[in-house]
Coordinates of C-alpha atoms in Angstrom, one line a residue:
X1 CA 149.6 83.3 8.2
X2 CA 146.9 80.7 7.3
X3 CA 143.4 81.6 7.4
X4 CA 142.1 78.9 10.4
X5 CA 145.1 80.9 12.8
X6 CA 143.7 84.3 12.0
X7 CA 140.2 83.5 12.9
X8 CA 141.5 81.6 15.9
X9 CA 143.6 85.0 16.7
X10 CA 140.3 87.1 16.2
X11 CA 138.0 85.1 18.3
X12 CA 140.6 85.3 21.3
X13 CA 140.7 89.2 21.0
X14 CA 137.5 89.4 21.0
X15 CA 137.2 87.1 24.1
X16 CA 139.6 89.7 25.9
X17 CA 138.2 92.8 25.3
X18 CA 134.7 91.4 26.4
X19 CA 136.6 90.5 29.7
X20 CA 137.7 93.5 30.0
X21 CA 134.5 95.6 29.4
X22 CA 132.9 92.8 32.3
X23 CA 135.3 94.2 34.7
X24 CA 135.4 97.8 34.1
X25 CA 131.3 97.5 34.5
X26 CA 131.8 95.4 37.8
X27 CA 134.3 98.1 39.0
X28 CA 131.7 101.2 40.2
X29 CA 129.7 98.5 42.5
X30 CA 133.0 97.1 44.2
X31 CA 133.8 100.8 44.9
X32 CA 130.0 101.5 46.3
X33 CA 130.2 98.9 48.2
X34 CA 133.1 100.3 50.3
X35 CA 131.1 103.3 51.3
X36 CA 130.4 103.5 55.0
X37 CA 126.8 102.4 56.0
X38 CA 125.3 104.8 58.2
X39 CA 121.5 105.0 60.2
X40 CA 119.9 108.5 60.2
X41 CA 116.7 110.4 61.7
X42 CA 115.1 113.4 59.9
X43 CA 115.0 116.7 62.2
X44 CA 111.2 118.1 62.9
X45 CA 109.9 120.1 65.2
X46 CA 108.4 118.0 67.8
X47 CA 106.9 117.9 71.1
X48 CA 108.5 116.3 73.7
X49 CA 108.1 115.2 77.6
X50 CA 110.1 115.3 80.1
X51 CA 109.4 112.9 83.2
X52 CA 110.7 111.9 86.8
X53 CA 111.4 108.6 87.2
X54 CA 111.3 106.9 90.6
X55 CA 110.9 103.5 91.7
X56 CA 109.4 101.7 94.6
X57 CA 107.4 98.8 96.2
X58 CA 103.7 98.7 96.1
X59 CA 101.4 98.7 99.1
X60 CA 97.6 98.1 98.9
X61 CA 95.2 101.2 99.8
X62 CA 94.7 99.6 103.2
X63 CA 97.3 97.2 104.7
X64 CA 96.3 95.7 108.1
X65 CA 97.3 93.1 110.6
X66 CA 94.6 92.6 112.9
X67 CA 95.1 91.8 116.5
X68 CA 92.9 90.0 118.6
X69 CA 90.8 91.5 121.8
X70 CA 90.4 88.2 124.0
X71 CA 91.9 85.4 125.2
X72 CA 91.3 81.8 124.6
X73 CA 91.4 78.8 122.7
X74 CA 90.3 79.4 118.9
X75 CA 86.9 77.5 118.5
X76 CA 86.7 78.1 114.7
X77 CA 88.2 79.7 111.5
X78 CA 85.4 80.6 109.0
X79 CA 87.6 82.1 106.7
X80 CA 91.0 81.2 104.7
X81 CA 94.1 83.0 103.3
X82 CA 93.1 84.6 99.9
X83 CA 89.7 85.0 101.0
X84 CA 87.8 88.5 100.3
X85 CA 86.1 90.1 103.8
X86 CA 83.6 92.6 104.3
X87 CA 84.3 95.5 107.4
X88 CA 82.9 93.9 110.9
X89 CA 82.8 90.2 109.3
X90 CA 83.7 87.6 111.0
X91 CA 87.2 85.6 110.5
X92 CA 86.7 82.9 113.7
X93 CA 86.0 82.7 117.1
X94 CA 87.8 82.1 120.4
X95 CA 86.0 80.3 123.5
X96 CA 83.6 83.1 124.9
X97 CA 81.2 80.8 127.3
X98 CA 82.6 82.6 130.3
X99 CA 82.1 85.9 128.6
X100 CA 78.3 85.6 127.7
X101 CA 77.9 84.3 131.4
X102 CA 79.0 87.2 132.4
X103 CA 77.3 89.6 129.8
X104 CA 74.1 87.5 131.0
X105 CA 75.2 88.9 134.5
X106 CA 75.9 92.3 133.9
X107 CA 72.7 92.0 132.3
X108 CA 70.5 90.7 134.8
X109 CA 72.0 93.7 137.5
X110 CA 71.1 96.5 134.7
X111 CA 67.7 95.5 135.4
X112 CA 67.8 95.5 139.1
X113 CA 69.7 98.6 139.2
X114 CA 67.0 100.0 136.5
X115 CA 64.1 98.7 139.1
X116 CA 66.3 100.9 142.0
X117 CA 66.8 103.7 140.0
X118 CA 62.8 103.9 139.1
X119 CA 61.7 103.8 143.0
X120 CA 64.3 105.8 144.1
X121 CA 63.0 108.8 141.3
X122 CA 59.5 108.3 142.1
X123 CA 60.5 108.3 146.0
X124 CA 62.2 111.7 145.1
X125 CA 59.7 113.4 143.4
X126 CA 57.2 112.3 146.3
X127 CA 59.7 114.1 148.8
X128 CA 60.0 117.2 146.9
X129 CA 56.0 117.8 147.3
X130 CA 56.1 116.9 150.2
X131 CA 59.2 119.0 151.6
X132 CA 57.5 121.5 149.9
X133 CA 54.2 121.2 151.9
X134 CA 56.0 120.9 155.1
X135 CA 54.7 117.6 155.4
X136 CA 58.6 116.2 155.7
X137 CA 61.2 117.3 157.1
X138 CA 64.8 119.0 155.8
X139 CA 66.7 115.0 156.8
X140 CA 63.8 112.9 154.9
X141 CA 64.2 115.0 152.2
X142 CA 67.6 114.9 152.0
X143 CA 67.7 111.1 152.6
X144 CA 65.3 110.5 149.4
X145 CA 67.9 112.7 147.1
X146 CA 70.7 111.1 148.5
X147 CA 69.0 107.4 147.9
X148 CA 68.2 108.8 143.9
X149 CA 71.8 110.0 143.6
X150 CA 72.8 106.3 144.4
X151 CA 70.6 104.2 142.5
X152 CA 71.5 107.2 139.6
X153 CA 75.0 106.1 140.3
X154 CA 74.4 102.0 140.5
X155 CA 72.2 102.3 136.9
X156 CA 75.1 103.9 135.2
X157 CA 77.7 101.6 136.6
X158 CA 75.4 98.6 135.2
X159 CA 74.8 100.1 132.1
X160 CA 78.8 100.4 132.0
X161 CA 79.2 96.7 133.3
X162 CA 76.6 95.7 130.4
X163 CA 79.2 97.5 127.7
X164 CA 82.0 96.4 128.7
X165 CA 80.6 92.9 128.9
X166 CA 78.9 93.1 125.5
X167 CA 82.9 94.7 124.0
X168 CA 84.0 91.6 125.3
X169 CA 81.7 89.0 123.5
X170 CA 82.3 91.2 120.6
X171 CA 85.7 90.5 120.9
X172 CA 85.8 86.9 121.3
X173 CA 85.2 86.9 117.4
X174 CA 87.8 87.8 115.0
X175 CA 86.1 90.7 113.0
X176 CA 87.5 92.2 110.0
X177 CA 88.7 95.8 110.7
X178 CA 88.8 96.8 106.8
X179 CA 87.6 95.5 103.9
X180 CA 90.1 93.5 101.7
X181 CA 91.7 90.0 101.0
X182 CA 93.7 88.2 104.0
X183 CA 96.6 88.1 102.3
X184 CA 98.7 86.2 105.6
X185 CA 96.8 84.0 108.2
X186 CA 98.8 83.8 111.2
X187 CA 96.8 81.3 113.5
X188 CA 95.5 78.1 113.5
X189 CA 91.6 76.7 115.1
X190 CA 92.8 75.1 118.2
X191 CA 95.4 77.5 118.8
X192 CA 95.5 79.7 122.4
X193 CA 96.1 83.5 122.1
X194 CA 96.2 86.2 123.9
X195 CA 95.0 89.8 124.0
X196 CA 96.9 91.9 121.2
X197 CA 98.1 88.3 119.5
X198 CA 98.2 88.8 115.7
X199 CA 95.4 86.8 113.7
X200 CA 95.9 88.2 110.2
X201 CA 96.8 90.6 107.2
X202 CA 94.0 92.3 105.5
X203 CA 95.0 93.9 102.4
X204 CA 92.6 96.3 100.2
X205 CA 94.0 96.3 96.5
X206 CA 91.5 97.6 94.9
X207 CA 93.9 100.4 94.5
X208 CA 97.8 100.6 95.0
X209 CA 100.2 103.0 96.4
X210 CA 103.7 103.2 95.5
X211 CA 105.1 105.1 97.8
X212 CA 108.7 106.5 97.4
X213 CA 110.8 110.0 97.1
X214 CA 112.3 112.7 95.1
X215 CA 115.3 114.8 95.1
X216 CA 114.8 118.3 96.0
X217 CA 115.9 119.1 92.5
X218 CA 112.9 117.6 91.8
X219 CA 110.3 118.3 94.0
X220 CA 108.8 121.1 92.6
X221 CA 108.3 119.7 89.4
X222 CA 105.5 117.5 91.2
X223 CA 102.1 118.5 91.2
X224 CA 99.2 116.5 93.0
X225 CA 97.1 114.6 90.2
X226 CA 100.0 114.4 87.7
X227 CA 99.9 111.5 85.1
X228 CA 102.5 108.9 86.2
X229 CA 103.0 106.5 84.1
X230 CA 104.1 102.2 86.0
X231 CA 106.2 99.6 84.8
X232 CA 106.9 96.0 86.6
X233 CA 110.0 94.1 84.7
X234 CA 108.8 91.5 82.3
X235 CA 105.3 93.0 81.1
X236 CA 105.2 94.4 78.1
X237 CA 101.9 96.2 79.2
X238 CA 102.8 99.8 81.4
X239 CA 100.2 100.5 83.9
X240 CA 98.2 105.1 84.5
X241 CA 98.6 106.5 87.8
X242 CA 98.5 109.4 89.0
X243 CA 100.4 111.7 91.9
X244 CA 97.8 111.4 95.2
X245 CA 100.2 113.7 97.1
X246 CA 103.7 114.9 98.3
X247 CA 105.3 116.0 101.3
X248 CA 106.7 119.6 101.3
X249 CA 109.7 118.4 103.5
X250 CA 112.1 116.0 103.3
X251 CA 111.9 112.5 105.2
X252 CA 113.7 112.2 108.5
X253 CA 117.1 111.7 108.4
X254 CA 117.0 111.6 104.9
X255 CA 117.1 113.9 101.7
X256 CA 114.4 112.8 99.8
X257 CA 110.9 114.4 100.2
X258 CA 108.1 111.6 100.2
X259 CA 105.8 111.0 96.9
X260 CA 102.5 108.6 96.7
X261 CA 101.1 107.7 93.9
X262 CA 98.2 105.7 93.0
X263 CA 97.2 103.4 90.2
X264 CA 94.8 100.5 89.2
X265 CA 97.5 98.2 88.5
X266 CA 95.1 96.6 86.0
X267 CA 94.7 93.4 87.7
X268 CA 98.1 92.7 87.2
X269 CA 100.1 94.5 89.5
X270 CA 99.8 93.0 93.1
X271 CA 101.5 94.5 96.6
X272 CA 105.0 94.0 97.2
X273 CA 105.8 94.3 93.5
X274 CA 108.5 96.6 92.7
X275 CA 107.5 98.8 90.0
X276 CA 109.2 101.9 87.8
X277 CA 107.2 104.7 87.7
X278 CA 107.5 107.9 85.1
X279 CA 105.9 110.9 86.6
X280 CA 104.9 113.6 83.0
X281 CA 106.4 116.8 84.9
X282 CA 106.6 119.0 81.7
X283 CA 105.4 118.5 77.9
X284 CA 107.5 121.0 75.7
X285 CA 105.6 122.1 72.1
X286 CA 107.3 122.5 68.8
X287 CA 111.4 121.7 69.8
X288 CA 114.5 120.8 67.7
X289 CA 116.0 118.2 69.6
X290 CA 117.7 114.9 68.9
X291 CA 119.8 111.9 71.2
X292 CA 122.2 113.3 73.3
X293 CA 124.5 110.2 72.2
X294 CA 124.4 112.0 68.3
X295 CA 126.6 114.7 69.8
X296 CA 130.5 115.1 69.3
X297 CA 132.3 117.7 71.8
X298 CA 135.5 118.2 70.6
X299 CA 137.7 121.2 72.3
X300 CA 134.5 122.6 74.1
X301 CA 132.9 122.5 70.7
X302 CA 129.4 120.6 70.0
X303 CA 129.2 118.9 66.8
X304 CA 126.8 116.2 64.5
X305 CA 127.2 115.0 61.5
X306 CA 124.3 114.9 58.6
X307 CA 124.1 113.7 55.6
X308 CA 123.7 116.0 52.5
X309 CA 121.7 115.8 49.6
X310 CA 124.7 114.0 47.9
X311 CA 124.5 111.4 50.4
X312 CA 127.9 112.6 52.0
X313 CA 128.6 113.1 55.5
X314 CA 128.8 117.2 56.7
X315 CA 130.4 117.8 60.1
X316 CA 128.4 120.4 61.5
X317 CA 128.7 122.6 64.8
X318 CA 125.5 123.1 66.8
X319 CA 124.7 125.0 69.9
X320 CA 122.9 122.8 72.2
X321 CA 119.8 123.8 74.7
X322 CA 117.9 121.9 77.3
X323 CA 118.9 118.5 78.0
X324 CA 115.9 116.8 78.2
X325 CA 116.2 113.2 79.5
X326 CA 118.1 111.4 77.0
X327 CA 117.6 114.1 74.4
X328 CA 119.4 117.4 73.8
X329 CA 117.3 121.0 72.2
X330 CA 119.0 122.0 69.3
X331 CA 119.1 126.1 69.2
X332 CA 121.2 126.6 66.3
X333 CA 123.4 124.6 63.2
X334 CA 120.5 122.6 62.0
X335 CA 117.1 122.9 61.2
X336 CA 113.7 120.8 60.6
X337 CA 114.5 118.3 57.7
X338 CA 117.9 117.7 58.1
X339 CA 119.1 113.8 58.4
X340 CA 121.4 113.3 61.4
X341 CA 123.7 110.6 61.3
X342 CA 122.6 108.4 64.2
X343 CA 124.7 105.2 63.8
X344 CA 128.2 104.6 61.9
X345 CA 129.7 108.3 62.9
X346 CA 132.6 107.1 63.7
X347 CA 135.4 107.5 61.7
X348 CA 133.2 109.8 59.5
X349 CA 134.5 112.8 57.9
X350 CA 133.4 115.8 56.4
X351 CA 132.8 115.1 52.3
X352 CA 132.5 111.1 53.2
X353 CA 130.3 109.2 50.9
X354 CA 127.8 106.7 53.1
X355 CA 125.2 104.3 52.4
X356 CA 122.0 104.8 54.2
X357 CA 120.2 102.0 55.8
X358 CA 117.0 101.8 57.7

């Protein structure tokens, strides 16, 4: 063989056998590739709440429509939908000339009847002296207390007709029961209504009440001043409350037994909003627990897997506690440290190599 083919014949050996070593040093990352991937959580003894959750719309501390107390046309609005009102402020007023005649009236016959009532005392008194000196006799005396008795009679009925007249002008303006915001104004200036015709919603939301009912698997888990902790869809922010009290039967015609609680809502959360709420019922110290969605049953049997110190998956059989919301008390099969497979169980076996991510 001529020298130029045997170096020709060496160099592609040598080309070969460094192919080959490439692939025999690709060949362990191929097969750890093909491992399963798995999420895990390490066990620790932890504390953990437990909470009842009910939902509900919210209603301000105070929630009003106001009615009105006369009749007539509505001379004047002074206030407007949104606005904030004291107690005993004034919203409008309907016509009231024919009321303050009559208060003026009323007014003007307390004073006669007080002018009566004075002459007929004094005339009394006079009679009793002199009954009592037998100056008079049994019929005048008599006469003069009957006349007191009378005038007594007509000053109370015009202090009555004075009230009732001065209720009346008080009526013909639209007064704020409550304080709060009028959160619906349901007339108009110009408009005629009636005694008892709404005029407005007054709402007081400086505080809100949710106010909504438990199970009576429940109920005794609530306690008045609990934390309770709100939620309205589509804020991130979650809003403190607590429990302001409970009823201690259940609702008519219903199973549920009533619940209030109370909250802030932070300036965010407005009435008529429907809210979740989380009421802390119990706070357990120092437990072994993990997602009740990491558990197998299989043939009455409880099982999770872990992964070992060898990164393989170990099928192991637990005995399971309290089921606490969405979590389960581990009693026995594990303990603190241990890394429970999460995510990627299935088709695990016992001795599987995994990957673990996250």
């Amino acid at each position: 063989m001529k020298p130029r083919y045997i170096v020709i014949s060496v160099i592609m050996v040598l080309l070969l056998a460094l192919s080959a070593c490439g692939k025999k040093a690709k060949a362990p990352t191929d097969k750890q590739d093909e491992r399963p991937v798995v999420i895990v959580e390490e066990l620790a003894l932890r504390d953990l709440d437990e909470y009842v959750s009910v939902s509900g719309k919210l209603e301000g501390i105070t929630d009003i429509t106001m009615s009105s107390e006369a009749s007539g046309r509505i001379l004047q609005l002074y206030k407007k939908l949104g606005d904030r009102v004291a107690k005993g402020e004034r919203i409008g007023q309907v016509e009231n000339d024919a009321l303050r005649l009559r208060l003026e009236q009323t007014e003007a016959a307390l004073v006669s009847a007080q002018s009566s009532f004075d002459n007929a005392q004094k005339n009394l008194s006079y009679a009793e002296t002199a009954w009592q000196r037998k100056l008079i006799s049994q019929a005048e005396y008599n006469s003069a207390m009957a006349a007191f008795k009378g005038a007594k009679a007509g000053l109370d009925g015009a202090k009555a007709g004075v009230e009732s007249a001065s209720q009346a002008v008080r009526g013909s303006y639209l007064s704020a029961p409550e304080a709060g915001v009028i959160s619906n104004l349901l007339v108009a200036a110009g408009q005629y209504i009636a005694p008892g015709t709404p005029v407005a919603s007054i709402t007081n939301a400086s505080r809100l009440i949710l106010k909504t009912g438990v199970g009576e698997s429940q109920i005794s888990k609530i306690k008045q001043g609990q934390a309770v902790e709100l939620s309205y869809p589509g804020m991130e922010q979650s809003f403190k409350g607590q429990v302001r009290g409970f009823g201690i039967r259940p609702v008519q015609s219903g199973n549920t037994y009533p619940i209030e609680i109370e909250t802030s809502g932070g300036g965010k959360l407005l009435p008529g909003m429907v809210v979740s709420a989380r009421i802390l019922s119990t706070r357990y110290k120092d437990l072994l627990y993990t997602p009740i969605t990491n558990v197998v049953n299989e043939f009455g049997k409880n099982y999770v897997y872990i992964v070992d110190a060898a990164t393989r998956a170990q099928k192991m059989e637990v005995t399971l506690g309290r089921v606490i919301g969405e979590n389960v008390e581990i009693l026995s099969g594990l303990q603190a440290g241990d890394k429970v497979v999460t995510s990627g169980a299935d088709n695990l076996e016992s001795g599987t190599p995994v990957q673990i991510r996250g």
